[in-house]
Amino acid sequence: FPTEDYMVGMCTVVSELARMTVNRVTVGDFEFAPRVSIFAADIYQGFRALNFRNDFLRKKYDAMKYDIKKIEEIVYDLSVRSLLQKR
């Protein structure tokens, strides 16, 4: 399959993980968010090295940045409220 399709899929994975993080925190699974945050940041780090044209993949990449920000805000909120276990 084409590389671009794979990359779009990875962007979509991060988007779905952001939605899943909101749902998991809502039901009380607070430890899910930090793990997803690390995983999503690793995916994003791989994308940062690439230079995207102004096309569909660029839009998905930009959306992934906002999804990661959403996940990081959830982790921050949980840590401020002392809902994360100390490691």
GROMACS .gro file of N, CA and C in nm, residues 26-84:
model
  177
   26THR      N    1  -1.325   0.996   3.144
   26THR     CA    2  -1.463   1.016   3.190
   26THR      C    3  -1.512   0.902   3.278
   27VAL      N    4  -1.468   0.779   3.247
   27VAL     CA    5  -1.511   0.664   3.329
   27VAL      C    6  -1.414   0.633   3.442
   28GLY      N    7  -1.313   0.720   3.462
   28GLY     CA    8  -1.225   0.704   3.577
   28GLY      C    9  -1.093   0.637   3.552
   29ASP      N   10  -1.058   0.606   3.429
   29ASP     CA   11  -0.929   0.544   3.398
   29ASP      C   12  -0.827   0.655   3.374
   30PHE      N   13  -0.772   0.708   3.481
   30PHE     CA   14  -0.683   0.824   3.472
   30PHE      C   15  -0.544   0.788   3.424
   31GLU      N   16  -0.501   0.665   3.438
   31GLU     CA   17  -0.365   0.626   3.400
   31GLU      C   18  -0.350   0.603   3.250
   32PHE      N   19  -0.460   0.600   3.178
   32PHE     CA   20  -0.456   0.581   3.033
   32PHE      C   21  -0.396   0.703   2.963
   33ALA      N   22  -0.431   0.822   3.008
   33ALA     CA   23  -0.392   0.946   2.941
   33ALA      C   24  -0.240   0.965   2.932
   34PRO      N   25  -0.164   0.946   3.039
   34PRO     CA   26  -0.019   0.966   3.026
   34PRO      C   27   0.047   0.869   2.929
   35ARG      N   28   0.000   0.746   2.927
   35ARG     CA   29   0.057   0.647   2.833
   35ARG      C   30   0.029   0.687   2.689
   36VAL      N   31  -0.094   0.729   2.662
   36VAL     CA   32  -0.130   0.771   2.527
   36VAL      C   33  -0.054   0.897   2.488
   37SER      N   34  -0.033   0.986   2.582
   37SER     CA   35   0.040   1.109   2.555
   37SER      C   36   0.181   1.078   2.506
   38ILE      N   37   0.249   0.987   2.569
   38ILE     CA   38   0.384   0.948   2.529
   38ILE      C   39   0.382   0.884   2.391
   39PHE      N   40   0.288   0.793   2.368
   39PHE     CA   41   0.278   0.723   2.240
   39PHE      C   42   0.249   0.821   2.126
   40ALA      N   43   0.154   0.910   2.146
   40ALA     CA   44   0.117   1.007   2.043
   40ALA      C   45   0.232   1.103   2.016
   41ALA      N   46   0.304   1.143   2.119
   41ALA     CA   47   0.419   1.232   2.100
   41ALA      C   48   0.528   1.164   2.019
   42ASP      N   49   0.546   1.035   2.040
   42ASP     CA   50   0.645   0.960   1.961
   42ASP      C   51   0.606   0.957   1.813
   43ILE      N   52   0.480   0.936   1.785
   43ILE     CA   53   0.433   0.937   1.646
   43ILE      C   54   0.455   1.075   1.586
   44TYR      N   55   0.418   1.178   1.660
   44TYR     CA   56   0.433   1.315   1.611
   44TYR      C   57   0.580   1.348   1.584
   45GLN      N   58   0.667   1.301   1.669
   45GLN     CA   59   0.810   1.327   1.651
   45GLN      C   60   0.860   1.271   1.518
   46GLY      N   61   0.810   1.156   1.478
   46GLY     CA   62   0.846   1.099   1.349
   46GLY      C   63   0.798   1.183   1.233
   47PHE      N   64   0.683   1.244   1.247
   47PHE     CA   65   0.626   1.327   1.141
   47PHE      C   66   0.697   1.462   1.130
   48ARG      N   67   0.753   1.512   1.238
   48ARG     CA   68   0.814   1.645   1.238
   48ARG      C   69   0.932   1.654   1.142
   49ALA      N   70   0.996   1.544   1.115
   49ALA     CA   71   1.112   1.545   1.026
   49ALA      C   72   1.073   1.558   0.879
   50LEU      N   73   0.945   1.544   0.849
   50LEU     CA   74   0.899   1.546   0.710
   50LEU      C   75   0.854   1.685   0.669
   51ASN      N   76   0.861   1.712   0.541
   51ASN     CA   77   0.817   1.839   0.485
   51ASN      C   78   0.694   1.811   0.398
   52PHE      N   79   0.578   1.853   0.445
   52PHE     CA   80   0.453   1.824   0.374
   52PHE      C   81   0.417   1.934   0.277
   53ARG      N   82   0.365   1.893   0.163
   53ARG     CA   83   0.306   1.991   0.071
   53ARG      C   84   0.174   2.035   0.132
   54ASN      N   85   0.113   2.133   0.076
   54ASN     CA   86  -0.014   2.183   0.127
   54ASN      C   87  -0.127   2.099   0.068
   55ASP      N   88  -0.145   1.978   0.121
   55ASP     CA   89  -0.247   1.887   0.070
   55ASP      C   90  -0.320   1.818   0.186
   56PHE      N   91  -0.388   1.711   0.155
   56PHE     CA   92  -0.468   1.639   0.254
   56PHE      C   93  -0.383   1.590   0.370
   57LEU      N   94  -0.266   1.536   0.340
   57LEU     CA   95  -0.180   1.484   0.446
   57LEU      C   96  -0.134   1.597   0.539
   58ARG      N   97  -0.110   1.713   0.485
   58ARG     CA   98  -0.071   1.828   0.568
   58ARG      C   99  -0.185   1.865   0.664
   59LYS      N  100  -0.308   1.859   0.614
   59LYS     CA  101  -0.423   1.891   0.701
   59LYS      C  102  -0.437   1.787   0.813
   60LYS      N  103  -0.413   1.661   0.781
   60LYS     CA  104  -0.420   1.556   0.882
   60LYS      C  105  -0.309   1.574   0.986
   61TYR      N  106  -0.190   1.613   0.938
   61TYR     CA  107  -0.077   1.639   1.028
   61TYR      C  108  -0.110   1.754   1.122
   62ASP      N  109  -0.167   1.861   1.069
   62ASP     CA  110  -0.204   1.975   1.153
   62ASP      C  111  -0.310   1.936   1.255
   63ALA      N  112  -0.406   1.854   1.214
   63ALA     CA  113  -0.509   1.806   1.306
   63ALA      C  114  -0.447   1.721   1.416
   64MET      N  115  -0.345   1.643   1.382
   64MET     CA  116  -0.278   1.559   1.480
   64MET      C  117  -0.213   1.647   1.588
   65LYS      N  118  -0.157   1.761   1.550
   65LYS     CA  119  -0.097   1.852   1.648
   65LYS      C  120  -0.200   1.895   1.751
   66TYR      N  121  -0.321   1.928   1.705
   66TYR     CA  122  -0.426   1.972   1.798
   66TYR      C  123  -0.476   1.857   1.884
   67ASP      N  124  -0.480   1.736   1.829
   67ASP     CA  125  -0.521   1.619   1.908
   67ASP      C  126  -0.419   1.591   2.018
   68ILE      N  127  -0.291   1.605   1.987
   68ILE     CA  128  -0.188   1.583   2.087
   68ILE      C  129  -0.197   1.690   2.196
   69LYS      N  130  -0.225   1.812   2.155
   69LYS     CA  131  -0.243   1.920   2.253
   69LYS      C  132  -0.359   1.889   2.347
   70LYS      N  133  -0.467   1.834   2.292
   70LYS     CA  134  -0.583   1.797   2.373
   70LYS      C  135  -0.544   1.690   2.476
   71ILE      N  136  -0.470   1.591   2.432
   71ILE     CA  137  -0.426   1.484   2.523
   71ILE      C  138  -0.336   1.541   2.632
   72GLU      N  139  -0.243   1.628   2.594
   72GLU     CA  140  -0.152   1.688   2.692
   72GLU      C  141  -0.228   1.773   2.793
   73GLU      N  142  -0.332   1.843   2.748
   73GLU     CA  143  -0.413   1.922   2.841
   73GLU      C  144  -0.487   1.834   2.940
   74ILE      N  145  -0.531   1.718   2.895
   74ILE     CA  146  -0.598   1.624   2.985
   74ILE      C  147  -0.499   1.574   3.089
   75VAL      N  148  -0.378   1.538   3.047
   75VAL     CA  149  -0.275   1.491   3.141
   75VAL      C  150  -0.242   1.601   3.242
   76TYR      N  151  -0.229   1.723   3.194
   76TYR     CA  152  -0.200   1.836   3.284
   76TYR      C  153  -0.313   1.853   3.386
   77ASP      N  154  -0.436   1.850   3.340
   77ASP     CA  155  -0.550   1.866   3.430
   77ASP      C  156  -0.553   1.756   3.535
   78LEU      N  157  -0.525   1.633   3.494
   78LEU     CA  158  -0.523   1.523   3.589
   78LEU      C  159  -0.411   1.541   3.692
   79SER      N  160  -0.297   1.589   3.646
   79SER     CA  161  -0.185   1.606   3.739
   79SER      C  162  -0.212   1.721   3.837
   80VAL      N  163  -0.274   1.828   3.790
   80VAL     CA  164  -0.307   1.941   3.879
   80VAL      C  165  -0.406   1.897   3.984
   81ARG      N  166  -0.495   1.810   3.946
   81ARG     CA  167  -0.597   1.762   4.041
   81ARG      C  168  -0.547   1.642   4.124
   82SER      N  169  -0.421   1.606   4.108
   82SER     CA  170  -0.358   1.495   4.182
   82SER      C  171  -0.433   1.363   4.158
   83LEU      N  172  -0.475   1.341   4.037
   83LEU     CA  173  -0.547   1.218   4.003
   83LEU      C  174  -0.455   1.113   3.939
   84LEU      N  175  -0.331   1.149   3.916
   84LEU     CA  176  -0.235   1.054   3.860
   84LEU      C  177  -0.150   0.998   3.972
   0.00000   0.00000   0.00000
